[in-house]
PDB file of C-alpha atoms in Angstrom:
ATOM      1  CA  UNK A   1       1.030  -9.684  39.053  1.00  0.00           C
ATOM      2  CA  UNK A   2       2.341 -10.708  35.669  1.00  0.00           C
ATOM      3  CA  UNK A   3       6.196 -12.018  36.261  1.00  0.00           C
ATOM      4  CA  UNK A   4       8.891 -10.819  34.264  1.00  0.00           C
ATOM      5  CA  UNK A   5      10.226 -13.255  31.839  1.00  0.00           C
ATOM      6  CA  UNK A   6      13.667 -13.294  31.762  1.00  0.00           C
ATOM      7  CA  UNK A   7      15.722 -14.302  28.620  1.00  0.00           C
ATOM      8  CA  UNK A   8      18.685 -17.229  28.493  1.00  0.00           C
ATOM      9  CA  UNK A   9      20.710 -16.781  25.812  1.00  0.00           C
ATOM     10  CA  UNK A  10      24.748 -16.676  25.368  1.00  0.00           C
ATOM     11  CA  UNK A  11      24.302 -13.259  23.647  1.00  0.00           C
ATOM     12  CA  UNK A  12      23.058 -11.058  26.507  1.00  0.00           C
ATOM     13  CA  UNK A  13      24.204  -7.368  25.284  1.00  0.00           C
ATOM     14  CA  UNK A  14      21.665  -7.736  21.958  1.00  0.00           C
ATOM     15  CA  UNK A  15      18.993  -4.862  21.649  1.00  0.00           C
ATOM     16  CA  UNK A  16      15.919  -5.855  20.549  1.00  0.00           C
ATOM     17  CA  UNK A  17      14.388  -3.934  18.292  1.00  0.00           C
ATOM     18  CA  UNK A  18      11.607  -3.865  15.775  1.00  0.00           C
ATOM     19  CA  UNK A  19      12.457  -5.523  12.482  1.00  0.00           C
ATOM     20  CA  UNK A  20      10.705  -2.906  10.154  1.00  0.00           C
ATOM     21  CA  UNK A  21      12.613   0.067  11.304  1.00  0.00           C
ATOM     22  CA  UNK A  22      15.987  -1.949  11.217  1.00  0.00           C
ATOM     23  CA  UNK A  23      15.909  -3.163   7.350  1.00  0.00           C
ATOM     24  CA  UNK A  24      16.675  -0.499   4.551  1.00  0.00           C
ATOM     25  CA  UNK A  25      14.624  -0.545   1.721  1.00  0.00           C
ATOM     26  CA  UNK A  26      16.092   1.136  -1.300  1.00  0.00           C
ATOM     27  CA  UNK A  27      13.866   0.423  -3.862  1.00  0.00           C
ATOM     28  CA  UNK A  28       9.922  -0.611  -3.572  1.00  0.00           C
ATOM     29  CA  UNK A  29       6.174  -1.546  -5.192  1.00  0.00           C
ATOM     30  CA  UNK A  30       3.832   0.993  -4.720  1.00  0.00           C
ATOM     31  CA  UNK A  31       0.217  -0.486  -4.971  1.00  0.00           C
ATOM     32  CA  UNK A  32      -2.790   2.082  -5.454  1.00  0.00           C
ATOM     33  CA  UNK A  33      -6.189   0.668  -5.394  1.00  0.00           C
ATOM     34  CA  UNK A  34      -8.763   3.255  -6.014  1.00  0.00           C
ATOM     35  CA  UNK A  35     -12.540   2.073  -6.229  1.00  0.00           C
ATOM     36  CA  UNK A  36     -15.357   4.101  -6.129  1.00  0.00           C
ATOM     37  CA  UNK A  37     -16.075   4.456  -2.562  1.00  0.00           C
ATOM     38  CA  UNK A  38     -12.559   4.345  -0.577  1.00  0.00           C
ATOM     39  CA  UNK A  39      -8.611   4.030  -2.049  1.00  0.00           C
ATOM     40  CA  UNK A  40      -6.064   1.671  -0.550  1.00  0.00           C
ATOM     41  CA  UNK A  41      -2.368   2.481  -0.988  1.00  0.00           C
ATOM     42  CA  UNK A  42      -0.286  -0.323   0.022  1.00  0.00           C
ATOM     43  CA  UNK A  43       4.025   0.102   0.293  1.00  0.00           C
ATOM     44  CA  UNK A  44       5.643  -3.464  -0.367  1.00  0.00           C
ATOM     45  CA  UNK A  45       9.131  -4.545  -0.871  1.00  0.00           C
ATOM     46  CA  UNK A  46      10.334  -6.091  -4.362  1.00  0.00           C
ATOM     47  CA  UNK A  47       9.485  -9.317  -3.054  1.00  0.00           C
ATOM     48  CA  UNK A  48       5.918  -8.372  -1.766  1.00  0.00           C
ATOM     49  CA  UNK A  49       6.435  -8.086   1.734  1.00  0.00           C
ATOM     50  CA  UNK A  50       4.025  -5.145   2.771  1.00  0.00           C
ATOM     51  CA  UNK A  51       5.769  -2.638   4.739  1.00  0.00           C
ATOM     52  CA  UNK A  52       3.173   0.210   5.182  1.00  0.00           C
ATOM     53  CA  UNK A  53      -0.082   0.828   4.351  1.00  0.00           C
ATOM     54  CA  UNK A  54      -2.782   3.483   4.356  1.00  0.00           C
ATOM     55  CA  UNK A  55      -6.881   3.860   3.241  1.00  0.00           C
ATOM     56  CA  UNK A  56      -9.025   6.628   3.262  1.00  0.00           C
ATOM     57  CA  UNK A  57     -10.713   5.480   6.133  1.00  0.00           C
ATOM     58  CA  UNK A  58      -7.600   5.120   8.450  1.00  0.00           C
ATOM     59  CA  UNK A  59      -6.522   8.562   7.372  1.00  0.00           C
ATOM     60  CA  UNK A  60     -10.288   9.645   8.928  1.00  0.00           C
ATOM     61  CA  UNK A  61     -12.773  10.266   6.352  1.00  0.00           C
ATOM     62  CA  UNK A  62     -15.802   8.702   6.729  1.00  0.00           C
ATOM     63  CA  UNK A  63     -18.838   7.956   4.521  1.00  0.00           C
ATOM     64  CA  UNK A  64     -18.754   9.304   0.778  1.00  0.00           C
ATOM     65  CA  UNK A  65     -15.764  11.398   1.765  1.00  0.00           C
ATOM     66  CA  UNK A  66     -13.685   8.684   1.260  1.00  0.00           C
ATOM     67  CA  UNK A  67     -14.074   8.357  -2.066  1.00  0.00           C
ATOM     68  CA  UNK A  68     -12.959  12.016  -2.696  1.00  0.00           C
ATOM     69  CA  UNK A  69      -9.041  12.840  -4.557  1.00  0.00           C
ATOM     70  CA  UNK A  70      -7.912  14.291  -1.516  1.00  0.00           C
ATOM     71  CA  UNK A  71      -8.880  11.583   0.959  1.00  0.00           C
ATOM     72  CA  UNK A  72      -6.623   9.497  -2.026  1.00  0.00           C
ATOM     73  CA  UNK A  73      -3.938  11.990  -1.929  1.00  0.00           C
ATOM     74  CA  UNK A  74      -3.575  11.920   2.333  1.00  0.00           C
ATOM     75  CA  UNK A  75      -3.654   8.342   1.863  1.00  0.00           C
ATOM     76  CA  UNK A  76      -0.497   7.922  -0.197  1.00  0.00           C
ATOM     77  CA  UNK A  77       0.862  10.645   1.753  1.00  0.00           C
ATOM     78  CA  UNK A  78       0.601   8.503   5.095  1.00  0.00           C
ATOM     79  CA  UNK A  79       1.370   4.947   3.539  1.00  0.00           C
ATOM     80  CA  UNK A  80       4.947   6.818   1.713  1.00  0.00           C
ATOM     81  CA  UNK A  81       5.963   8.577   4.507  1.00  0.00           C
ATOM     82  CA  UNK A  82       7.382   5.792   6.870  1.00  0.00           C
ATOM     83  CA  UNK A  83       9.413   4.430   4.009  1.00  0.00           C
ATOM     84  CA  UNK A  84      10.612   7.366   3.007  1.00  0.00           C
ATOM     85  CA  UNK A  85      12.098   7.167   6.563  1.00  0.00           C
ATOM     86  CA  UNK A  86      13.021   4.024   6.082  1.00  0.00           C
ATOM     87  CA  UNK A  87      15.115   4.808   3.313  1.00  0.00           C
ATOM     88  CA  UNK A  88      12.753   4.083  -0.015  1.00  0.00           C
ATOM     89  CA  UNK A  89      14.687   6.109  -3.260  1.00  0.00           C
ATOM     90  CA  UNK A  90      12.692   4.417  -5.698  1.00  0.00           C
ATOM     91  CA  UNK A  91       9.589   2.695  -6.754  1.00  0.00           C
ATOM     92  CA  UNK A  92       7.357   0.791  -8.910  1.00  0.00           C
ATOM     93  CA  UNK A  93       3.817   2.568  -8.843  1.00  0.00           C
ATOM     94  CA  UNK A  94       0.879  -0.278  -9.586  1.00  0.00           C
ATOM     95  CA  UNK A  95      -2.631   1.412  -9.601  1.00  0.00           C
ATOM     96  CA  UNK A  96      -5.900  -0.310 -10.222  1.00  0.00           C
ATOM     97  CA  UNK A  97      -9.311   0.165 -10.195  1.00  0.00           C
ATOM     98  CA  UNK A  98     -11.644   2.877 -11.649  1.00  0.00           C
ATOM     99  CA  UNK A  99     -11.840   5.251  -8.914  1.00  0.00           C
ATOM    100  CA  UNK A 100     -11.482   9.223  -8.468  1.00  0.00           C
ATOM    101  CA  UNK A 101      -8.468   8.790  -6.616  1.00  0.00           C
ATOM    102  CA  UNK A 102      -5.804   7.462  -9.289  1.00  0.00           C
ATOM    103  CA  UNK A 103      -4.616  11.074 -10.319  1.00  0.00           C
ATOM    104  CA  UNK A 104      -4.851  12.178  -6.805  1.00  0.00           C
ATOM    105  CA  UNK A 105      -2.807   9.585  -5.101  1.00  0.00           C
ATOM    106  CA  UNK A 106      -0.115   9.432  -8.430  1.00  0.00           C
ATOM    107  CA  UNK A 107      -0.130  13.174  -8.026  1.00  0.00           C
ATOM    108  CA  UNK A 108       0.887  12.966  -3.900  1.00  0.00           C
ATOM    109  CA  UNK A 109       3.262  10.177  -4.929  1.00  0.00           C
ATOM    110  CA  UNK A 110       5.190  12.223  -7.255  1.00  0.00           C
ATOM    111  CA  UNK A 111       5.692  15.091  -5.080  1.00  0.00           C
ATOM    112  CA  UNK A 112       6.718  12.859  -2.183  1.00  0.00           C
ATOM    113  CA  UNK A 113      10.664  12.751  -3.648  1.00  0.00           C
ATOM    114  CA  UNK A 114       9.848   8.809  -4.583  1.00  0.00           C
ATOM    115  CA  UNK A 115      12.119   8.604  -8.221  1.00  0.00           C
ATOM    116  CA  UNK A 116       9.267   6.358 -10.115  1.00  0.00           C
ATOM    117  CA  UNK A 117      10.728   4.100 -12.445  1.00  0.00           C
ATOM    118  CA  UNK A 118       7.413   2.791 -14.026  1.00  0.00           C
ATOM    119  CA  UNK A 119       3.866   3.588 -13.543  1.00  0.00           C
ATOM    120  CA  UNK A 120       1.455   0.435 -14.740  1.00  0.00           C
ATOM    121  CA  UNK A 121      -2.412  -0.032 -14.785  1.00  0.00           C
ATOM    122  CA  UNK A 122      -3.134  -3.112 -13.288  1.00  0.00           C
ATOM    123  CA  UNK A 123      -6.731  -2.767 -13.914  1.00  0.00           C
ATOM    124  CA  UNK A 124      -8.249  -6.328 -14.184  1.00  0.00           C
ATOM    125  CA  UNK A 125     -10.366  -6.472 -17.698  1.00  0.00           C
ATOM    126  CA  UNK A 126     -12.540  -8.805 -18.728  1.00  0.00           C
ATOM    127  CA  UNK A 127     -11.992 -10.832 -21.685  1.00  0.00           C
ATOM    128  CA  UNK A 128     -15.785 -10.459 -22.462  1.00  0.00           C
ATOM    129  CA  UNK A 129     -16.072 -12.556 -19.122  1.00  0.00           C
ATOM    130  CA  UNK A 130     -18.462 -15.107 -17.892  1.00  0.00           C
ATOM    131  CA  UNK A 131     -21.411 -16.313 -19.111  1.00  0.00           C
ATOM    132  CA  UNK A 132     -24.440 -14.343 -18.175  1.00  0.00           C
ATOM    133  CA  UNK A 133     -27.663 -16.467 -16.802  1.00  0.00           C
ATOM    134  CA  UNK A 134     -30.133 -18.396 -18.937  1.00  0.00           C
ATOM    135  CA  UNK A 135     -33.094 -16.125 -19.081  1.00  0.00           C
ATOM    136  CA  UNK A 136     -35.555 -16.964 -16.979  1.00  0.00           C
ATOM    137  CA  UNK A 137     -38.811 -16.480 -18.959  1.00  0.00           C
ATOM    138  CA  UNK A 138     -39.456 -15.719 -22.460  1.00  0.00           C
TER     139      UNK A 138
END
């Protein structure tokens, strides 16, 4: 039998709670990262603290469904709907990657009641990157 720990403290009358439901977020970063085969939409505060997230694959599609706008647009649906609760009136909307789910998930974001006060492609670009390999016979 596991014993019951018991807590010593001057301040005996203090609910615990869960910190995320307790703080109100007013304004947020909305991240959107949409490859090819699945999109991530991540919730943070201004200072980068992630306070929800949600992929195609936790919403339940499997396999190339993932990839699909509307497993994008349930995803931002799920990852914006516990901050709305939490309070969220506006956001910063970051989306990268080449994926079918950008519109999609901007689209959902929109409609969620979220006032947007920029929308920026993050998109990393190569400055005509690395080197390529020596060739290996001529």
């Amino acid at each position: 039998m596991a014993k019951a720990i018991l807590r010593i403290g001057l301040r005996r009358n203090v609910r615990i709670s869960s910190r995320k439901s307790t703080r109100r977020i007013p304004k947020g970063v909305i991240h959107v990262q949409a490859s090819f085969n699945n999109t991530i939409v991540t919730v943070t505060d201004v200072r980068g603290r992630v306070l929800s997230w949600a992929s195609a694959g936790t919403c339940g599609f499997k396999g190339p469904r993932k990839g699909t706008p509307f497993a994008a647009q349930t995803a931002a649906v799920n990852a914006i709907r516990t901050v709305v609760d939490q309070g969220m009136q506006r956001a910063e909307v970051m989306i990268k990657g080449p994926g079918l789910g950008r519109d999609a998930a901007l689209r959902a974001i929109r409609r969620s009641g979220i006032l947007l006060t920029f929308v920026r492609d993050v998109t990393p670009m190569p400055h005509n990157g690395c080197r390529p390999p020596k060739k290996r016979r001529v």
